[in-house]
PDB file of C-alpha atoms and ligand atoms in Angstrom:
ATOM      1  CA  UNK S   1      50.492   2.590  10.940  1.00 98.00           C
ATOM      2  CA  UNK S   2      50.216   4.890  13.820  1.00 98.00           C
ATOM      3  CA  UNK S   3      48.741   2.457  15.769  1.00 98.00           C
ATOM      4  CA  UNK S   4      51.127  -1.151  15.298  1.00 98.00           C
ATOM      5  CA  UNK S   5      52.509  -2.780  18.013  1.00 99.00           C
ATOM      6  CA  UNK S   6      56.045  -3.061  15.947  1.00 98.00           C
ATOM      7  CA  UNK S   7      58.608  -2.585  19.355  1.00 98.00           C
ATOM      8  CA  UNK S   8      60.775  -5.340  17.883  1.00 98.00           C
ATOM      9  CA  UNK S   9      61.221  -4.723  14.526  1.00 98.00           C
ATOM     10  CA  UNK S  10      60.799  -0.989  14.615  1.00 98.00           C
ATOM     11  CA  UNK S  11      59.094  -1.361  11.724  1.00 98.00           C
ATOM     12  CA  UNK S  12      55.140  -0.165  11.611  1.00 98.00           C
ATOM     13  CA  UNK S  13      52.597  -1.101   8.825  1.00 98.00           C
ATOM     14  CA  UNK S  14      49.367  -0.033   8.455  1.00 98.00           C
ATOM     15  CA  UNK S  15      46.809  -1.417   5.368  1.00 98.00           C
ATOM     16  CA  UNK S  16      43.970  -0.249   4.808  1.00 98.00           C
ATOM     17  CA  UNK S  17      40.892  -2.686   2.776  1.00 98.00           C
ATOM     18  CA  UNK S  18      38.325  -1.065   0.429  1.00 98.00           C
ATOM     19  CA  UNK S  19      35.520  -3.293   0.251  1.00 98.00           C
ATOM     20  CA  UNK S  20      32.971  -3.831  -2.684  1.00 97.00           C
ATOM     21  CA  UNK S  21      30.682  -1.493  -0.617  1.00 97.00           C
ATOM     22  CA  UNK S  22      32.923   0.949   0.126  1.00 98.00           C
ATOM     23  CA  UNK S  23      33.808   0.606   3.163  1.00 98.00           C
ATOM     24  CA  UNK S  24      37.494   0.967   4.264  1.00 98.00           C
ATOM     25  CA  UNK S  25      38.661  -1.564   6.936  1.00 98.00           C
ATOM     26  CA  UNK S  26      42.499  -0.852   8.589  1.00 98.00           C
ATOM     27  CA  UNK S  27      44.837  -2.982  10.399  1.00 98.00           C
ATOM     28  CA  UNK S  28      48.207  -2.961  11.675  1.00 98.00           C
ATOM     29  CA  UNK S  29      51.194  -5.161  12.481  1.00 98.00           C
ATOM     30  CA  UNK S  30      50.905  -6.366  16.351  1.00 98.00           C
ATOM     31  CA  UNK S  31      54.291  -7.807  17.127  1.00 98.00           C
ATOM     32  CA  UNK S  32      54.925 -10.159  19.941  1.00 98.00           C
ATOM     33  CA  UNK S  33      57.644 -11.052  22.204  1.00 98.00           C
ATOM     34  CA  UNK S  34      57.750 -14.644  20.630  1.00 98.00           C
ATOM     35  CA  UNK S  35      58.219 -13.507  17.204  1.00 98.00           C
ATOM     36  CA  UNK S  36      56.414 -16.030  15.715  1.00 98.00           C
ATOM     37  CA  UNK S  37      52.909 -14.764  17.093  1.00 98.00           C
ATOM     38  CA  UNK S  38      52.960 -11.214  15.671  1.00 98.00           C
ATOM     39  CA  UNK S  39      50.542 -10.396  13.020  1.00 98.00           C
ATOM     40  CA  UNK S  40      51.001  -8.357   9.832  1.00 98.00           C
ATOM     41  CA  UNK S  41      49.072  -4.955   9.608  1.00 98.00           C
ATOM     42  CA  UNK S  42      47.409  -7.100   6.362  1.00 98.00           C
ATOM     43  CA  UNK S  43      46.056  -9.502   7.780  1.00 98.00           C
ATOM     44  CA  UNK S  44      44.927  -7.502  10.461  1.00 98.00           C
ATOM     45  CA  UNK S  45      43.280  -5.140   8.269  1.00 98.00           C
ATOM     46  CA  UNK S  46      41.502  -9.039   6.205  1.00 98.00           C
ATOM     47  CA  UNK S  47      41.027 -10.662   9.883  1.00 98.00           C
ATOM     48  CA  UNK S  48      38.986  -7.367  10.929  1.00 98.00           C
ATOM     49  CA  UNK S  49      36.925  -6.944   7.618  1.00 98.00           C
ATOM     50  CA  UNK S  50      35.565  -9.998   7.704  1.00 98.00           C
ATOM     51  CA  UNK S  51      34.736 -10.352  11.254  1.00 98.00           C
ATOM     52  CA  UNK S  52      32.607  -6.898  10.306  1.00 98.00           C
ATOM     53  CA  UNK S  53      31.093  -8.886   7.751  1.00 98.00           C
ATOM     54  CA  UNK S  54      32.894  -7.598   4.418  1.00 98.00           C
ATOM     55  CA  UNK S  55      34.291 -10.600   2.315  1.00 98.00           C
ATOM     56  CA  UNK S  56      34.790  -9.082  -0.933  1.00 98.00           C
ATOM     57  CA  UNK S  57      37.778  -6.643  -1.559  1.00 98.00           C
ATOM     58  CA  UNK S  58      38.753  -3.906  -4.460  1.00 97.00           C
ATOM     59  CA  UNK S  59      41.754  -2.321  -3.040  1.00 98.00           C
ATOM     60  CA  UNK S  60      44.263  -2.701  -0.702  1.00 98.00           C
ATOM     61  CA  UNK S  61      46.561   0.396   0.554  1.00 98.00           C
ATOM     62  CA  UNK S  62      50.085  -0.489   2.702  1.00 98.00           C
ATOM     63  CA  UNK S  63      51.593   2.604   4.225  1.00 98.00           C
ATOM     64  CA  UNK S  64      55.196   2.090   5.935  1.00 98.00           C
ATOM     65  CA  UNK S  65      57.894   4.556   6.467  1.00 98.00           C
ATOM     66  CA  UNK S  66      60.138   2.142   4.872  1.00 98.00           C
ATOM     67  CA  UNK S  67      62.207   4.333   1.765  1.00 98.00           C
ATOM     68  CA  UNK S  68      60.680   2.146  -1.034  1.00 98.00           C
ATOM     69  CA  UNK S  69      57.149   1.062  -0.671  1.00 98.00           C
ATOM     70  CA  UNK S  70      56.911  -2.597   0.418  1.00 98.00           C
ATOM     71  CA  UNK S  71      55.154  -5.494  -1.117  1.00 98.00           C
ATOM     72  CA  UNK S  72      52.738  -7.802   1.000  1.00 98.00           C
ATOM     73  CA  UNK S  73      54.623 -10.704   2.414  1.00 98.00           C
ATOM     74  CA  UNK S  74      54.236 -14.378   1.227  1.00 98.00           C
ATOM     75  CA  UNK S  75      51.505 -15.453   3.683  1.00 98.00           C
ATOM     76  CA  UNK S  76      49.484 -12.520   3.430  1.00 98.00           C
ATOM     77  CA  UNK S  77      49.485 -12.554  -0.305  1.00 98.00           C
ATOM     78  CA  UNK S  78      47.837 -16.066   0.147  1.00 98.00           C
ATOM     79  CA  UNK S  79      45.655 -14.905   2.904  1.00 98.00           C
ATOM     80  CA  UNK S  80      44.346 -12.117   0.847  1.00 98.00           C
ATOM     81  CA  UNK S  81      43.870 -14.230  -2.449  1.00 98.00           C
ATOM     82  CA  UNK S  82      41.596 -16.480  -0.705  1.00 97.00           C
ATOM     83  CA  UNK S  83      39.312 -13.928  -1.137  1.00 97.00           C
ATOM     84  CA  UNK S  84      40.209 -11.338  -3.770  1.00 97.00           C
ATOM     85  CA  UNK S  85      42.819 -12.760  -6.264  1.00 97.00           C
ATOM     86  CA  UNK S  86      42.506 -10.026  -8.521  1.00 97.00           C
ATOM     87  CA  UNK S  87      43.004  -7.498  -5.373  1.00 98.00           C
ATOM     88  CA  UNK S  88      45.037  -3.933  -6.364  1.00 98.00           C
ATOM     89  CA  UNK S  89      47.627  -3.276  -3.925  1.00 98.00           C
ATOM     90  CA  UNK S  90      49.390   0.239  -3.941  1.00 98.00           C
ATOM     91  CA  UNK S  91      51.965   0.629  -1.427  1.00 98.00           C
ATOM     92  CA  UNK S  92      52.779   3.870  -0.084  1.00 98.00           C
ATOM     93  CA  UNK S  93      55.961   5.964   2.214  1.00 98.00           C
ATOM     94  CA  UNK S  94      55.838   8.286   4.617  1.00 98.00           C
ATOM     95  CA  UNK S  95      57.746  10.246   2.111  1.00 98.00           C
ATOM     96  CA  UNK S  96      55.592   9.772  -0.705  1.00 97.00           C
ATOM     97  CA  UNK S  97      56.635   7.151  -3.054  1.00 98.00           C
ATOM     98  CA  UNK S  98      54.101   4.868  -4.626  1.00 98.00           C
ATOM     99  CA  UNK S  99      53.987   1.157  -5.953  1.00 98.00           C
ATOM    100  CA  UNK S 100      50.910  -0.266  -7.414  1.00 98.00           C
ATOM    101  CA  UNK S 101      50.859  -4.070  -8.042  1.00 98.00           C
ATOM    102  CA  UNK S 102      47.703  -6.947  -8.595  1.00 98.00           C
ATOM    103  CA  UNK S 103      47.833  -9.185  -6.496  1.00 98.00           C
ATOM    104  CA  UNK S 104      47.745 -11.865  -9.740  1.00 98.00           C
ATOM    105  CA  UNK S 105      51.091 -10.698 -10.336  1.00 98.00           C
ATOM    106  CA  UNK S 106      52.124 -10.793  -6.991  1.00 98.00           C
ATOM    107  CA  UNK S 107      51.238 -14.733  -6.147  1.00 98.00           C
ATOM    108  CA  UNK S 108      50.704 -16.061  -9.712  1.00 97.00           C
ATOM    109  CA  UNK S 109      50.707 -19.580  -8.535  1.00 96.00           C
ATOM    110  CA  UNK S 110      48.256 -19.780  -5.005  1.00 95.00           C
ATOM    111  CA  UNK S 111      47.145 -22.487  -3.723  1.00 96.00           C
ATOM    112  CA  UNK S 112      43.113 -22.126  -3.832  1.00 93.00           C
ATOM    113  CA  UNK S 113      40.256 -23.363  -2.448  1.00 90.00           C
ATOM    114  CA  UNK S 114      39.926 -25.393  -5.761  1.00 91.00           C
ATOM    115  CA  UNK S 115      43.110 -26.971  -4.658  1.00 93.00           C
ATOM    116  CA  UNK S 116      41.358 -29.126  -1.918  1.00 92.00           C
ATOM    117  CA  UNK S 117      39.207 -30.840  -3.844  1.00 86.00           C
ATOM    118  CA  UNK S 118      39.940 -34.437  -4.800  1.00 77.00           C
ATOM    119  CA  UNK S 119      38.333 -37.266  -6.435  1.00 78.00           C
TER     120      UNK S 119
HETATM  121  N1  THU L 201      55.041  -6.614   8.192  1.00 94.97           N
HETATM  122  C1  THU L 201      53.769  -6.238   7.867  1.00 94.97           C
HETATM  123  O1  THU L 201      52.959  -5.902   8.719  1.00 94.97           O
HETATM  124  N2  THU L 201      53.430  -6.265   6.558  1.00 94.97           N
HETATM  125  C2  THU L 201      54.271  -6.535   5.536  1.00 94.97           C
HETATM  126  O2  THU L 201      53.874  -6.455   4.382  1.00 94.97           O
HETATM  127  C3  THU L 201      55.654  -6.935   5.816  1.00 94.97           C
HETATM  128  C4  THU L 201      56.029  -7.048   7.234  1.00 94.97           C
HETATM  129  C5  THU L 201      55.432  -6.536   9.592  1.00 94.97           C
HETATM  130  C6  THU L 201      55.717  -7.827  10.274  1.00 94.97           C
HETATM  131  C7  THU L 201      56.639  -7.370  11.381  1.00 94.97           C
HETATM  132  O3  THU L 201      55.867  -6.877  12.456  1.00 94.97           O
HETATM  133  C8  THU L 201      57.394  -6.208  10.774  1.00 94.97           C
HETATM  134  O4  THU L 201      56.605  -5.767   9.684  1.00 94.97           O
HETATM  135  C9  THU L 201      58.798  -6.550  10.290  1.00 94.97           C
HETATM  136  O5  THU L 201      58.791  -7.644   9.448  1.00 94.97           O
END
């Protein structure tokens, strides 16, 4: 969170991965002058795991300094589900407060791999 590019929105994320191996991979949001092209600190944190090789997730941890924790937007709940639909997500303040969802819950409907194929 320390680290997002958020100069726009004033509004910094950081997420943090725990893969099946345990190792932790972060990202943050990297905003961009055409808003459009910014990135969310979750798919930062998904983009960087598996370019470092890690595919398969356990956990995922959002930290904001938002007064409720925040939920994963709609496009990184499909990113991530590509991979882990059964992913844990806690979501975490500055000040403290806690949410824990699964992703399942989250995006009960994605649209899957499976959904490509056709006869
Ligand atoms: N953002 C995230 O990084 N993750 C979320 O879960 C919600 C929103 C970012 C996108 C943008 O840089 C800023 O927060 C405000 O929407």
């Amino acid at each position: 969170m320390q680290r997002a590019y958020a100069p726009y929105s004033d509004f910094r994320v950081g997420a943090a991965l725990l893969c099946d191996d345990g190792a932790i991979v972060a990202g943050c949001n990297v905003e961009n002058s055409s808003f459009p092209a910014g990135s969310c600190a979750e798919r930062g944190a998904l983009s960087a795991a598996v370019v470092s090789g890690h595919r398969q997730f356990t956990h995922l941890v959002i930290v904001t300094e938002a007064e409720e924790p925040t939920p994963p937007c709609g496009m990184c709940r499909q990113a991530l589900q590509e991979f882990a639909p059964l992913l844990d997500i806690t979501s975490m303040t500055v000040s403290g407060a806690e949410a824990r969802w699964s992703l399942a819950d989250l995006l009960p409907h994605p649209f899957t791999p499976h959904s490509l194929h056709h006869p």
